[in-house]
Short mmCIF file of C-alpha atoms in Angstrom, two decimals:
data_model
loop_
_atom_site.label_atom_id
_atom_site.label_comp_id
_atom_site.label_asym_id
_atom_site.label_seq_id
_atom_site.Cartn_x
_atom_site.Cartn_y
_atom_site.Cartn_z
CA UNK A 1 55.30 -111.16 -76.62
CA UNK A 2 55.55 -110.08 -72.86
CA UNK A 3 52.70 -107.84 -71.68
CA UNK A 4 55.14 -106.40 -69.06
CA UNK A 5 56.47 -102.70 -69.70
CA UNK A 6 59.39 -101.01 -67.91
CA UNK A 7 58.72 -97.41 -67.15
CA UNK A 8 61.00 -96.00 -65.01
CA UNK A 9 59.51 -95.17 -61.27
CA UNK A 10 56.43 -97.71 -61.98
CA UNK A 11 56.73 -101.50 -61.72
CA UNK A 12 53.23 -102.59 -62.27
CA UNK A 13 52.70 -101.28 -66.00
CA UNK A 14 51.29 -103.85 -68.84
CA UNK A 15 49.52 -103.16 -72.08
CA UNK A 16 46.58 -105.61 -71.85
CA UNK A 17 47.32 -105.99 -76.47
CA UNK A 18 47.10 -109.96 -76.98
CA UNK A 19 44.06 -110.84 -74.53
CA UNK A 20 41.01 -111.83 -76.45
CA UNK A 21 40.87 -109.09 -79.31
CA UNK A 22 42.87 -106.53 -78.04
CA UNK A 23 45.04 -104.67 -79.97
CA UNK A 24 48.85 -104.39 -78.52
CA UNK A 25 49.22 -100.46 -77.65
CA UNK A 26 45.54 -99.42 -77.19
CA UNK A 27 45.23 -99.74 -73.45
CA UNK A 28 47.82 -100.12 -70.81
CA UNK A 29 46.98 -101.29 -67.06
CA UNK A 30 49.26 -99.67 -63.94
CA UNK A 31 49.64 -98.53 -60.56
CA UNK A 32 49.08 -94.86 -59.98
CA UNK A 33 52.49 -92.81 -62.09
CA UNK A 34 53.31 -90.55 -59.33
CA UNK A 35 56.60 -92.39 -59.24
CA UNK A 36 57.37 -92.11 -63.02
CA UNK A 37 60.76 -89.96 -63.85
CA UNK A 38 61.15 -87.71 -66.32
CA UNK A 39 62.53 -90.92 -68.26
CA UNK A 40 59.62 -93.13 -67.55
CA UNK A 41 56.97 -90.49 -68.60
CA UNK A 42 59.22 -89.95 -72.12
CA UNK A 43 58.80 -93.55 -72.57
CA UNK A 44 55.29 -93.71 -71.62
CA UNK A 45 55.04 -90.94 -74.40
CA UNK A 46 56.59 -92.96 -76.72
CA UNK A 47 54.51 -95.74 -76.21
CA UNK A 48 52.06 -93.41 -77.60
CA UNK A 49 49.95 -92.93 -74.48
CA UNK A 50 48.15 -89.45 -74.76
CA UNK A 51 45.36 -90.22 -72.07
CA UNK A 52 45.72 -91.19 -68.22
CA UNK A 53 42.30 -91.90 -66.72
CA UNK A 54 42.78 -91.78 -63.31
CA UNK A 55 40.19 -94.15 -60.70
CA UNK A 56 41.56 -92.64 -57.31
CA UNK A 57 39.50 -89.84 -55.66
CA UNK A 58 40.82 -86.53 -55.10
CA UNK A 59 42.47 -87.26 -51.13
CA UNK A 60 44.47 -89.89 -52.59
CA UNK A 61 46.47 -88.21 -55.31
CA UNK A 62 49.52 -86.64 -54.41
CA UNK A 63 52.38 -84.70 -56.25
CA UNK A 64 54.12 -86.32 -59.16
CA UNK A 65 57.88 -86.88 -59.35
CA UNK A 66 58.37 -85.75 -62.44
CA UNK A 67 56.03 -83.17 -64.78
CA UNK A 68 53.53 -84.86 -67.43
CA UNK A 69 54.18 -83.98 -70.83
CA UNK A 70 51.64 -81.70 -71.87
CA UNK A 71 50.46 -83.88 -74.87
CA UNK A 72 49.21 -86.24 -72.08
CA UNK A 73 45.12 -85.49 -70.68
CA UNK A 74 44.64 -86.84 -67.39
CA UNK A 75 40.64 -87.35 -66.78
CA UNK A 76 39.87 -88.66 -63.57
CA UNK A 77 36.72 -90.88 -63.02
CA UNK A 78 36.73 -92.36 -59.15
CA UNK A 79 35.64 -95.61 -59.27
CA UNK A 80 34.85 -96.39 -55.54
CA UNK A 81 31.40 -94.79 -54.38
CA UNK A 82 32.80 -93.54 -51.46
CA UNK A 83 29.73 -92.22 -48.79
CA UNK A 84 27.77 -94.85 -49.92
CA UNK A 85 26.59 -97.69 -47.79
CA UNK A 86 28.06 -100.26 -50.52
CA UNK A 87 31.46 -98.28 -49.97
CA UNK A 88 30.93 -98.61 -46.02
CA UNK A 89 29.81 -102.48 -46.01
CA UNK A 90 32.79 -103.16 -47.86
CA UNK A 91 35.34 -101.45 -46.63
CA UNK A 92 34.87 -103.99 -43.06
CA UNK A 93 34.98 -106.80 -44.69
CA UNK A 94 38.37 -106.22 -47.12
CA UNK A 95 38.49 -102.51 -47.87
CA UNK A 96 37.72 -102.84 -51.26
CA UNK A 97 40.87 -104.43 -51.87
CA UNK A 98 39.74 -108.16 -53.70
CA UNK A 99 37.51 -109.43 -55.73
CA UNK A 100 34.97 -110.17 -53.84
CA UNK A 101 33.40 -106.87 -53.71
CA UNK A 102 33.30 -106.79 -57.72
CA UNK A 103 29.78 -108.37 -58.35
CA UNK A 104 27.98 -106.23 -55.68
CA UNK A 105 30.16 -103.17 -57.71
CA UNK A 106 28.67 -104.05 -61.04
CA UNK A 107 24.89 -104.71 -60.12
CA UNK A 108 24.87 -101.54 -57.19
CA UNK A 109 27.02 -98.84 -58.75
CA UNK A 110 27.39 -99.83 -62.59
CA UNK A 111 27.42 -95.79 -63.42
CA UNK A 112 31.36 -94.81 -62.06
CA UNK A 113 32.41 -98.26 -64.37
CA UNK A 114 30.58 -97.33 -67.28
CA UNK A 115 32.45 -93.52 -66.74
CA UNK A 116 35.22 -94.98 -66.82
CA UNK A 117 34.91 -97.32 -69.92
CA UNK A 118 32.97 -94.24 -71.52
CA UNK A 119 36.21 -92.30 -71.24
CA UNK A 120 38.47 -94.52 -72.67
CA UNK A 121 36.07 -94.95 -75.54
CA UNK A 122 35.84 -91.48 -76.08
CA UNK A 123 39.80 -90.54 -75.48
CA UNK A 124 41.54 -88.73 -78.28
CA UNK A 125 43.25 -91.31 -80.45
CA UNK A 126 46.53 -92.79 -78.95
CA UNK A 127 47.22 -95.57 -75.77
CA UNK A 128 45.16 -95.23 -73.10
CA UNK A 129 46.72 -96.25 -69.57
CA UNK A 130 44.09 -96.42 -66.59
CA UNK A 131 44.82 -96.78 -63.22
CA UNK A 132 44.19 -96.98 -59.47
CA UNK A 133 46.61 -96.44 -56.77
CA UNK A 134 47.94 -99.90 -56.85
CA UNK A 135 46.68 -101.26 -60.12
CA UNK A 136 44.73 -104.18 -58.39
CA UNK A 137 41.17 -103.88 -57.69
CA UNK A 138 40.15 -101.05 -59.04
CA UNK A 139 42.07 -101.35 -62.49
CA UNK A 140 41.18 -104.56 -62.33
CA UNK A 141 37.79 -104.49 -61.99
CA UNK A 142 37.88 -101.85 -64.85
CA UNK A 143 40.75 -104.65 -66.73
CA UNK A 144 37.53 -107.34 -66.56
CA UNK A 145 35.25 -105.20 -68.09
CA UNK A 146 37.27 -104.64 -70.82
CA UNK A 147 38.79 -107.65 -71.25
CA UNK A 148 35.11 -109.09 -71.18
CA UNK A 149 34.10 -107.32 -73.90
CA UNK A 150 37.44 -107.90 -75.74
CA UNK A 151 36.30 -111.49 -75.33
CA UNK A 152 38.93 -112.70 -73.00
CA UNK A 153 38.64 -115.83 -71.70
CA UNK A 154 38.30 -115.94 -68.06
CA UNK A 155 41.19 -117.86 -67.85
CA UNK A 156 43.51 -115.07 -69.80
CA UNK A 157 41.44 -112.15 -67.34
CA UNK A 158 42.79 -114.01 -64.37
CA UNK A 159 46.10 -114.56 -65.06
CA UNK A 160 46.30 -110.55 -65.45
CA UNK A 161 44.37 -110.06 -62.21
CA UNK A 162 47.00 -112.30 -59.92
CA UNK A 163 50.22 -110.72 -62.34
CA UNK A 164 50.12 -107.43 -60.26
CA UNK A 165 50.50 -109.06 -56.76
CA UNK A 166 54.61 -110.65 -58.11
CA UNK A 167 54.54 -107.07 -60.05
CA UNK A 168 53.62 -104.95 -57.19
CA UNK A 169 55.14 -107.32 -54.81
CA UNK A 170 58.74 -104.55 -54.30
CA UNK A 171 56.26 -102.07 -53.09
CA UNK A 172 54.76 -104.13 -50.85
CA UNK A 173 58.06 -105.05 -49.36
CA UNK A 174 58.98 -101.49 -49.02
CA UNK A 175 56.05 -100.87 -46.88
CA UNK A 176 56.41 -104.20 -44.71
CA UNK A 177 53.46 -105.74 -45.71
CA UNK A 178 52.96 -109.22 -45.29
CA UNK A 179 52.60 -111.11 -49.03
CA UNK A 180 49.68 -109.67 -50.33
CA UNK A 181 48.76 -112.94 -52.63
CA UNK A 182 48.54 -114.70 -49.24
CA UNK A 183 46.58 -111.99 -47.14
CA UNK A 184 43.75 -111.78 -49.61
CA UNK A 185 43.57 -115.91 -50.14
CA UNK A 186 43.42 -116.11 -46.99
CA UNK A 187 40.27 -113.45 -46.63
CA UNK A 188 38.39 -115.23 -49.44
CA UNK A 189 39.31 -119.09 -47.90
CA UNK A 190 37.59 -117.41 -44.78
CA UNK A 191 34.06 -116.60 -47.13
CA UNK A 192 34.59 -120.26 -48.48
CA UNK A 193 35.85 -119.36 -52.21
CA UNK A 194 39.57 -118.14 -53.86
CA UNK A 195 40.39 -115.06 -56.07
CA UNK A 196 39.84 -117.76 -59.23
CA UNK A 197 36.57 -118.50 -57.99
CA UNK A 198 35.11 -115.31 -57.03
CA UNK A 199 36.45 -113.77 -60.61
CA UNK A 200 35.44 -116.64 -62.11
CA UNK A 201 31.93 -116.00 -61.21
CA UNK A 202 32.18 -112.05 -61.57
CA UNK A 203 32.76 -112.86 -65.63
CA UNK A 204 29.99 -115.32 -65.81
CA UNK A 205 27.91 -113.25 -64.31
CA UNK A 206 28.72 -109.87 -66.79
CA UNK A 207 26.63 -110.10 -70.32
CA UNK A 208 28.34 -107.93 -73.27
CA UNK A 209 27.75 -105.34 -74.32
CA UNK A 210 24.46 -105.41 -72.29
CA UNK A 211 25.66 -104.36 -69.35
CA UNK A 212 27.36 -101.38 -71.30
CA UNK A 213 24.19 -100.31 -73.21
CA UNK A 214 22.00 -100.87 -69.81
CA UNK A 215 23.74 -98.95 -67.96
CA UNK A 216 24.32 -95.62 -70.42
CA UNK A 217 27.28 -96.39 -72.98
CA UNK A 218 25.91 -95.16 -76.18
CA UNK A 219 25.76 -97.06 -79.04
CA UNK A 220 28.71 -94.89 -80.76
CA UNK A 221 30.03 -94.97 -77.77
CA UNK A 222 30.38 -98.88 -78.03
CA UNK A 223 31.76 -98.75 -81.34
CA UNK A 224 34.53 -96.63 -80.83
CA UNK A 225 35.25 -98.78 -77.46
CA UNK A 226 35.71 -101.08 -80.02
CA UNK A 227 37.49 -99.38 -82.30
CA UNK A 228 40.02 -98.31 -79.93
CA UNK A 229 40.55 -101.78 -78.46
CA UNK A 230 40.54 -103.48 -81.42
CA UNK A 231 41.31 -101.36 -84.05
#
């Protein structure tokens, strides 16, 4: 079964069904849907998705393309503590934009992930899709949580991670970035490690569900977290 869905406007959409015990059609991964047409919301509709949950902050969103249908609740949760000094130290060394920033994330500012899991588990019943702007870090971050719980194994959780970069890889183009795969190797080979290292160690590192529960997911809230993913 290919993860990989084909909304039209988006090219970095995948339901994360099939990884560990996720359910196919509970959650879906993807960069922000501004681009969606009115064809690619109608088939995010018929996916069943009836909940966005939106990581960006307020400055970055911009206008859609096309109209959400108005089944569809949009809850935003910003993920980055922006203002912070966490948010400041970071942004100099790769503006929050690999994963090396993900285990200082978890142990400083475990409250705007927890938000974030809190409101998938508590969306009305249907696919949940979550997203950043370019459905890397931040949905990724969020994507390793999950997937952690689900009880991925880290070698499934990475494989998803590096997928966006050849997903995401015609937007990069159209911007004239250089390969983005290659950029952010190249940061981490500076800080001695690799993306499979530094996620590797981000997943040993996270204990389930006690980093949930410790940090304010209620116990119902846990269960239907698992109900939802799966099922």
């Amino acid at each position: 079964m290919t993860r990989d869905l084909w909304w039209d406007g988006c090219v970095n959409v995948r339901d994360l069904g099939g990884l560990g015990r996720v359910r196919p059609g509970a959650v879906v991964r993807m960069e922000a849907p501004t681009r969606l047409s009115e064809a690619g919301w109608a088939a995010a509709w018929a996916y069943g998705v009836r909940t966005v949950v939106d990581l960006r902050h307020a400055d970055e969103c911009v206008r859609d393309r096309a109209p959400r249908p108005a089944g569809i609740t949009t809850v935003r949760v910003p993920l980055e503590p922006v203002g912070t000094p966490f948010y400041e130290h970071w942004k100099h060394i790769d503006n929050l934009a690999s994963p090396l920033c993900f285990p200082a994330m978890l142990a400083e500012h475990p409250e705007p992930v927890v938000a974030a899991v809190r409101a998938i588990a508590n969306a009305a019943p249907g696919c949940v899709v979550f997203h950043c702007a370019g459905g890397k870090d931040r949905t990724g971050l969020l994507a390793l949580v999950l997937l952690t719980l689900a009880r991925a194994t880290p070698e499934e959780i990475i494989a998803d991670y590096l997928r966006t970069y050849d997903r995401m890889k015609p937007r990069y183009d159209e911007l004239g970035a250089r390969d983005q795969l290659t950029a952010v190797s190249e940061l981490l080979a500076s800080r001695n490690t690799t993306i499979e290292a530094s996620l590797t160690s981000t997943i040993a590192s996270l204990t389930m569900p006690g980093f949930l529960l410790g940090n304010g997911l209620s116990d119902t809230e846990l269960a239907a977290l698992h109900t939802r993913l799966a099922g």
